[in-house]
CSV table of C-alpha atoms and ligand atoms in Angstrom, one decimal:
chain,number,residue,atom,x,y,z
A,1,UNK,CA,82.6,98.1,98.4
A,2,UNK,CA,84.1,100.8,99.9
A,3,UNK,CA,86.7,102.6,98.0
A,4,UNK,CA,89.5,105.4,99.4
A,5,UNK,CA,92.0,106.8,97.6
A,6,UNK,CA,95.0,107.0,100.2
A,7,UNK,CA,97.8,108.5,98.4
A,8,UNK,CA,96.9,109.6,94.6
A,9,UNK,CA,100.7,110.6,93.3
A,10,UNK,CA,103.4,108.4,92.1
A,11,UNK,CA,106.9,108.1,93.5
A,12,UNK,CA,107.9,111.6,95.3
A,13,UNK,CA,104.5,113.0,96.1
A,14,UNK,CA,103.7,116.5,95.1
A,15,UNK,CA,105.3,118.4,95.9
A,16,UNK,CA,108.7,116.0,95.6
A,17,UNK,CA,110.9,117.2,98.3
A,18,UNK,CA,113.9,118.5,96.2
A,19,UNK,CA,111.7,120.0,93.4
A,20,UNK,CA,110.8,123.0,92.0
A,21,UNK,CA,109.4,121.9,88.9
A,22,UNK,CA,106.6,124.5,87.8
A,23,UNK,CA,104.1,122.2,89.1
A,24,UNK,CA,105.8,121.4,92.4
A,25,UNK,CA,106.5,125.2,92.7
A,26,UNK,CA,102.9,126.3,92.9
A,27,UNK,CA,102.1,123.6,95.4
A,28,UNK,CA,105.2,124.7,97.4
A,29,UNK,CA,103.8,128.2,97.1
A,30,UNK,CA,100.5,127.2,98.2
A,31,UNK,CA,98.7,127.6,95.3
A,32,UNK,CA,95.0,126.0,95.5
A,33,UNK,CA,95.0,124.8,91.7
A,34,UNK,CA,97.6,122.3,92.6
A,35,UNK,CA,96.2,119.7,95.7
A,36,UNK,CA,99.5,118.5,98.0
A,37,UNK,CA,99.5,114.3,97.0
A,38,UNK,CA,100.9,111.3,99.2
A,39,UNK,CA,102.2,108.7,97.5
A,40,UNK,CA,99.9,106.2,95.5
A,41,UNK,CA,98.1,103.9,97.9
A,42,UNK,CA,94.3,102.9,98.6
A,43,UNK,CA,92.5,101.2,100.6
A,44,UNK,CA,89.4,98.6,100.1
A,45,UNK,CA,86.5,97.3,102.4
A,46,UNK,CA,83.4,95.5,102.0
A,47,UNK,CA,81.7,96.8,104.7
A,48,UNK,CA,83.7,100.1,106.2
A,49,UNK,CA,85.3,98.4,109.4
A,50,UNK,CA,87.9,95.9,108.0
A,51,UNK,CA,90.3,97.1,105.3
A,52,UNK,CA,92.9,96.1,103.4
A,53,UNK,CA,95.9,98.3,102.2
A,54,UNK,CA,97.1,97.8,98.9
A,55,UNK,CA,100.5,99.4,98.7
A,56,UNK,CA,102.3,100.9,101.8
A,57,UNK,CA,103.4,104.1,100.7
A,58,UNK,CA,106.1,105.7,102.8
A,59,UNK,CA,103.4,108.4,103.6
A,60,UNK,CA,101.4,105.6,105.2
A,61,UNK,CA,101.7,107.4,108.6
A,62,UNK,CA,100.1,110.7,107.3
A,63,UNK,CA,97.3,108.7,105.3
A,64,UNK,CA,96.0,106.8,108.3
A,65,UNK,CA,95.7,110.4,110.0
A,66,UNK,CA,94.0,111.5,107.6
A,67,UNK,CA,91.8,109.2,106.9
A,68,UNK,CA,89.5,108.7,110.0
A,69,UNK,CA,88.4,105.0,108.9
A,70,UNK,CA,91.9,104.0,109.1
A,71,UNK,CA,92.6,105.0,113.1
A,72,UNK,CA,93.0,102.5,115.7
A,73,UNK,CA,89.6,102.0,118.0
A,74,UNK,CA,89.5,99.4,120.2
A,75,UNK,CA,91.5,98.3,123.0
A,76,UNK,CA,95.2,99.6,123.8
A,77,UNK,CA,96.4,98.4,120.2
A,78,UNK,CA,94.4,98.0,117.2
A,79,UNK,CA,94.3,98.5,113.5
A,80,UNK,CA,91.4,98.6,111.0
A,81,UNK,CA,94.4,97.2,108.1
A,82,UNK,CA,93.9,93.3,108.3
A,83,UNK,CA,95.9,92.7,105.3
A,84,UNK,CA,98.2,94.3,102.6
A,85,UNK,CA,98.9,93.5,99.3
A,86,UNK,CA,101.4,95.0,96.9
A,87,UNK,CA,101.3,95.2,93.6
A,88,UNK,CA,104.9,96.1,93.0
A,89,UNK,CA,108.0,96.3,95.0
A,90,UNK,CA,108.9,100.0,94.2
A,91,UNK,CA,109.7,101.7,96.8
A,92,UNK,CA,106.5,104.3,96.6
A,93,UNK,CA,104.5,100.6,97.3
A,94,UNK,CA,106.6,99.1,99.7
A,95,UNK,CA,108.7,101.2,102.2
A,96,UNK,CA,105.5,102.2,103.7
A,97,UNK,CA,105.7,99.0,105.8
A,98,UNK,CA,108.5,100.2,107.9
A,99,UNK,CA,106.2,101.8,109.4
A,100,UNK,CA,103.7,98.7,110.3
A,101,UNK,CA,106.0,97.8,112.5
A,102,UNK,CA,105.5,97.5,116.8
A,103,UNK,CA,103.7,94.0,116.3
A,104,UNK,CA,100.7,94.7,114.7
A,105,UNK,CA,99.5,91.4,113.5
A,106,UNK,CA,98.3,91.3,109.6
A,107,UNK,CA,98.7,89.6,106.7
A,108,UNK,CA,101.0,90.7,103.8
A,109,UNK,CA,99.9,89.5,100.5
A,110,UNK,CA,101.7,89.4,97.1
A,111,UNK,CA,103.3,87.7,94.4
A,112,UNK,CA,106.2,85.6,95.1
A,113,UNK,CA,108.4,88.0,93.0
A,114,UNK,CA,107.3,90.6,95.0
A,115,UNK,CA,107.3,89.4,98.1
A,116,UNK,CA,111.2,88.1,97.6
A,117,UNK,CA,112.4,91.9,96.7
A,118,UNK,CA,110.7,92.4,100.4
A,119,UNK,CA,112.1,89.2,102.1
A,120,UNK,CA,115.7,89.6,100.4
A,121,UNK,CA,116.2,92.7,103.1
A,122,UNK,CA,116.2,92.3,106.4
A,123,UNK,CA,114.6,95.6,107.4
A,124,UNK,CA,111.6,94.3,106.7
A,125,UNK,CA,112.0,92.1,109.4
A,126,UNK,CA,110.4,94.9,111.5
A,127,UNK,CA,106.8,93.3,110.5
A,128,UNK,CA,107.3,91.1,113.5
A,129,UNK,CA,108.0,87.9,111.9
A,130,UNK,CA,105.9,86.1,114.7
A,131,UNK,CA,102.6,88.2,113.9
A,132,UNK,CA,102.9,88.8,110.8
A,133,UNK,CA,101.9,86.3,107.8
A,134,UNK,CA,103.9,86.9,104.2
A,135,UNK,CA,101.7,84.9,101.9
A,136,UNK,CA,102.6,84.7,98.2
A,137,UNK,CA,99.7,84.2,95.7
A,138,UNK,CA,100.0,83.6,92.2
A,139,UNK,CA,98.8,85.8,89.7
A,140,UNK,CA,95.0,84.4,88.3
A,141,UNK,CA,94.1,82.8,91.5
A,142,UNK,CA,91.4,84.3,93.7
A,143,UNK,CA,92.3,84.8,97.7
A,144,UNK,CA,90.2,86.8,100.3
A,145,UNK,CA,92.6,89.3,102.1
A,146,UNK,CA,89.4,90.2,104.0
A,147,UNK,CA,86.5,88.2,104.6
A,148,UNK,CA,84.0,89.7,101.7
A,149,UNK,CA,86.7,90.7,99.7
A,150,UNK,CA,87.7,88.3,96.4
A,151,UNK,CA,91.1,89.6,95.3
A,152,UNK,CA,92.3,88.2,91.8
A,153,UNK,CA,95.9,89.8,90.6
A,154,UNK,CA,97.2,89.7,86.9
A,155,UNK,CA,100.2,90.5,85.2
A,156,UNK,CA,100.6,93.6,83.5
A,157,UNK,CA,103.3,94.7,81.0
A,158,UNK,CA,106.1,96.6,83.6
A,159,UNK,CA,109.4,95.9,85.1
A,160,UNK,CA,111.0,95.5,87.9
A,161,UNK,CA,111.7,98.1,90.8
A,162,UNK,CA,114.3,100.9,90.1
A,163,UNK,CA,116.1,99.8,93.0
A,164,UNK,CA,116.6,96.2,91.3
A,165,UNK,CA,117.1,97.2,87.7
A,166,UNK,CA,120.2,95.8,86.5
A,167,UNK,CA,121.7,95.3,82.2
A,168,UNK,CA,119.2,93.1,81.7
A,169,UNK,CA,115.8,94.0,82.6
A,170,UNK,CA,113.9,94.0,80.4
A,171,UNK,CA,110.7,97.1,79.9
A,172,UNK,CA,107.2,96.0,79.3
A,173,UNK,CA,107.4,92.3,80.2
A,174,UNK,CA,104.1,90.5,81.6
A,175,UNK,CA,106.1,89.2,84.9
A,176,UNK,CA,105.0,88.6,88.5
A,177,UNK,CA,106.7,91.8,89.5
A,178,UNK,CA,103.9,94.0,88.4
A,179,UNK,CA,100.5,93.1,88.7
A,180,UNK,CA,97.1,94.6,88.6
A,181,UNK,CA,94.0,93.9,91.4
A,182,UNK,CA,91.3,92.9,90.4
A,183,UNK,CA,88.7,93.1,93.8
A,184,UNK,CA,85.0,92.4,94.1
A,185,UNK,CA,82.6,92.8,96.7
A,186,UNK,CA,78.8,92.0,96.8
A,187,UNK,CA,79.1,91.7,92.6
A,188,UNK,CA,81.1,94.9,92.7
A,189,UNK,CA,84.4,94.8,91.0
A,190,UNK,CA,87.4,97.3,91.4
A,191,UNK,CA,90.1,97.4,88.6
A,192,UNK,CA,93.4,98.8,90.6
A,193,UNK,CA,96.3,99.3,88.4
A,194,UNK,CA,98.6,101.9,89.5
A,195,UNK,CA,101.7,100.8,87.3
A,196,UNK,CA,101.6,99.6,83.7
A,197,UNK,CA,103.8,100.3,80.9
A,198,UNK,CA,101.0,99.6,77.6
A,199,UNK,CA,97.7,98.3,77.4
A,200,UNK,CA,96.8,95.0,75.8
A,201,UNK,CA,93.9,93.4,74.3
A,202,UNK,CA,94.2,90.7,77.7
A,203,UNK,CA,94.0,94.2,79.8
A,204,UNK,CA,91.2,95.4,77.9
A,205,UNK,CA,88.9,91.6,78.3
A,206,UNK,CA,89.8,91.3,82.0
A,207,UNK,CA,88.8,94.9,82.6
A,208,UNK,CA,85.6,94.9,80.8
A,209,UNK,CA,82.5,95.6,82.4
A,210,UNK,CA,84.3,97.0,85.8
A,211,UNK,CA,82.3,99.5,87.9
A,212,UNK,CA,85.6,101.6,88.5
A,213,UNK,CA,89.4,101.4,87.2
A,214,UNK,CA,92.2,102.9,89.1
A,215,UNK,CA,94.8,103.4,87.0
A,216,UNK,CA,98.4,104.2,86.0
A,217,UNK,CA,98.5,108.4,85.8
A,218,UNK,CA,101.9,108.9,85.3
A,219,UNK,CA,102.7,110.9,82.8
A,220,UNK,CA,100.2,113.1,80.6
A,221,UNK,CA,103.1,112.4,77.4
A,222,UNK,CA,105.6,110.0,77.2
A,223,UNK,CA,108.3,113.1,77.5
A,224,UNK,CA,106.6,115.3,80.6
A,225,UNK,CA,110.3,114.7,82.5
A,226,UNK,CA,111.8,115.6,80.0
A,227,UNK,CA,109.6,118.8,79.2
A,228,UNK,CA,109.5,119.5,83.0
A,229,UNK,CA,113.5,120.4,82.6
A,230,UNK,CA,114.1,118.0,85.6
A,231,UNK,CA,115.1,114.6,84.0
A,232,UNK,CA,115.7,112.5,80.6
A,233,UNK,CA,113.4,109.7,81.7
A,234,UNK,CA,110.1,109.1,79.1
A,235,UNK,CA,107.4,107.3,80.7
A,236,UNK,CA,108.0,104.0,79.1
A,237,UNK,CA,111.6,103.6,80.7
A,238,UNK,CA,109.7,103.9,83.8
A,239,UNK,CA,107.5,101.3,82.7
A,240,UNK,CA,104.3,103.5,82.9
A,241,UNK,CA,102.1,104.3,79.8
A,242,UNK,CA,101.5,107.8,79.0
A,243,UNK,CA,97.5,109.2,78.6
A,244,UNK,CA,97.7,110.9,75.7
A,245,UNK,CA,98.4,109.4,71.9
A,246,UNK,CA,97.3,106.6,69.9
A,247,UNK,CA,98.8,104.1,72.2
A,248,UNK,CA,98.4,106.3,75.5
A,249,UNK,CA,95.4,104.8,77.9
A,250,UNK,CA,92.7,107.5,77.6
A,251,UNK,CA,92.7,106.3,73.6
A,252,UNK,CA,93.2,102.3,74.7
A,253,UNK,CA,90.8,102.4,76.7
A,254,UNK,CA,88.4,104.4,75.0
A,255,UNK,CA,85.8,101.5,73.9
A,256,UNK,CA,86.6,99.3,77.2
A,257,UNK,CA,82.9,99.2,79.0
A,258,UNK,CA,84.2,100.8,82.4
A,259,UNK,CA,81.8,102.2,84.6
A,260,UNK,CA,84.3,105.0,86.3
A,261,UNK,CA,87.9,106.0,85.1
A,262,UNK,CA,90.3,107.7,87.6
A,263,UNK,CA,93.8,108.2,87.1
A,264,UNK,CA,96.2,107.3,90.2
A,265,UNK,CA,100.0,107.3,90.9
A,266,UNK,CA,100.0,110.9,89.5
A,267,UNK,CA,103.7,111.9,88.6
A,268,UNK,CA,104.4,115.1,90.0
A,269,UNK,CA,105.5,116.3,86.7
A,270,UNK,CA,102.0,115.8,84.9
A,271,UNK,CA,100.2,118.9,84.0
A,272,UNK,CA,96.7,117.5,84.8
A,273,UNK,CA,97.4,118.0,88.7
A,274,UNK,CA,96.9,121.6,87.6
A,275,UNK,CA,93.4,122.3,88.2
A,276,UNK,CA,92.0,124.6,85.3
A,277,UNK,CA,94.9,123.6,83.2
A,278,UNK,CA,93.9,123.1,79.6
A,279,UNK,CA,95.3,119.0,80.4
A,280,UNK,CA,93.8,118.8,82.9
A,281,UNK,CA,90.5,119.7,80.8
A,282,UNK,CA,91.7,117.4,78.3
A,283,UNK,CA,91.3,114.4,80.2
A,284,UNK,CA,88.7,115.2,82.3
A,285,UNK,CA,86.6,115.6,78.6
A,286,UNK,CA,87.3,112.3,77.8
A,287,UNK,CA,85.9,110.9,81.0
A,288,UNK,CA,88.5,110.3,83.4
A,289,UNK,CA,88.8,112.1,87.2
A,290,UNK,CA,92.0,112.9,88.3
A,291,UNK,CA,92.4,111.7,91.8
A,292,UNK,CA,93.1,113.8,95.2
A,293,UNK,CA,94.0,111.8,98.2
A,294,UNK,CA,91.1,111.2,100.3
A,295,UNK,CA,89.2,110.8,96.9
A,296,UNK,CA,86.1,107.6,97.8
A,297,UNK,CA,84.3,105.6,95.9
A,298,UNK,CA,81.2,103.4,96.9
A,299,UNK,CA,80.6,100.7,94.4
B,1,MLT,C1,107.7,104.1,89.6
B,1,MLT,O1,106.5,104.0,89.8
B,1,MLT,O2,108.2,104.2,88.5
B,1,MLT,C2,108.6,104.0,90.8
B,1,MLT,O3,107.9,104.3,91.9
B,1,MLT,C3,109.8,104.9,90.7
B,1,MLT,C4,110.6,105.0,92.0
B,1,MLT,O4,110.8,104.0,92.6
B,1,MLT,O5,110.9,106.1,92.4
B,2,MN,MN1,105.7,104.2,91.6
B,3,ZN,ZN1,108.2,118.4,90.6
């Protein structure tokens, strides 16, 4: 299986366009210890010529040209994405198909919940209706987005969308609006979790035994906004888990057999995108990578 990390930061990219955070400053500045991130998508193949996108980041048009495996090649139109799946409806996962528009026949893939956040809005309608195939799947039943490629999604505590949240949302709920992947090729399997707000003992069993998780990288500390100076959201109001601390995922996961741990949907706030930062140290001690776009894996 064939594994590339499209877009490694969460919502707003690094640097965020309106921030000068100190970690957004140096990569505004052009510092090297700080890698410029897309927002958090990848992209999965069993056999390096058919892919399929999970998440459409609204950087999704920079990320194919980077990404030589994703460029049209045959005939006058052409695209190596035969499917896409979502695994939430926020709009770092979702707005990105705006831009896989001009009738470019695939199929989109995702829970009902998510999918309806999609189909509620018309601009969506863009994805030429005619070519292209909205299929809902529930959550614990296997589909094959590409042929080779067994795709099993789960819920996982979250919530729903910013854009949607209303009085009574409720934080941490196991609903169809956040889910995790779970993809395996040739007795391969790829955990892909890029939102989660805790981790539970049905996380931990279904995760078991993976060759690689991708998971939530938000925030290094529940309270990074806040320490960054540039909000008074904690992690867990955003529905992501924090790495550090008892309950953070670094400690959670600690005993989970996982055969590669890589953080994703980086928050542009977290001090572990400072290369040779003592956090970023920190993590990297306890056996996780911090992912740069363009980051592959070959399992
Ligand atoms: C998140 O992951 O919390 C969302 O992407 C936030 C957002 O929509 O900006
Ligand atoms: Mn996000
Ligand atoms: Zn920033």
């Amino acid at each position: 299986m064939h594994v590339v990390i499209l877009g490694s930061a969460a919502g707003g990219g690094v640097p965020q366009w309106n921030c000068r955070c100190s970690i957004c400053s140096l990569a505004w500045d052009g510092d090297p210890r700080v890698k410029p991130r897309t927002q958090s998508s990848i992209a999965v193949s069993p056999d390096g010529e058919r892919w399929l996108l999970v998440n459409a980041s609204p950087d999704i048009r920079q990320q194919i040209q980077a990404n030589r495996a994703m460029f049209p090649r045959e005939g006058l139109r052409h695209s190596p994405i035969h499917s896409v799946l979502l695994t939430n409806g926020d709009v770092d996962h979702v707005a990105g198909l705006l831009t896989l528009r001009e009738g470019q026949a695939f199929t989109l893939y995702g829970t009902a919940d998510i999918l309806g956040s999609v189909g509620d809005n018309r601009v969506f309608d863009v994805m030429a209706t005619n070519v292209v195939t909205r299929q809902p799947i529930a959550v614990d039943k296997t589909f094959e987005p590409v042929l080779g490629l067994n795709v099993t999604l789960f819920s996982v505590p979250g919530k729903v969308p910013l854009w949607l949240e209303d009085a009574s949302m409720e934080i941490g709920a196991e609903t169809e609006t956040t889910v995790g992947a779970m993809i395996e090729a040739d007795g391969k399997r790829l955990a892909y979790i890029p939102g989660c707000a805790r981790v539970t003992d049905g996380l931990k069993q279904r995760i078991a035994g993976v060759d690689a998780l991708l998971f939530d990288g938000t925030v290094l500390e529940d309270d990074d906004m806040i320490r960054a100076g540039v909000g008074t959201k904690t992690g867990w109001r955003m529905g992501h888990i924090q790495m550090n601390g008892e309950t953070g995922s670094i400690a959670s996961l600690a005993e989970v057999e996982i055969g590669r741990r890589v953080f994703v949907h980086i928050n542009n706030t977290n001090p572990v995108l400072v290369e040779g930062s003592p956090e970023r140290a920190s993590v990297e001690e306890r056996g996780w990578t911090v992912a740069h776009d363009g980051l592959s894996l070959e399992l």
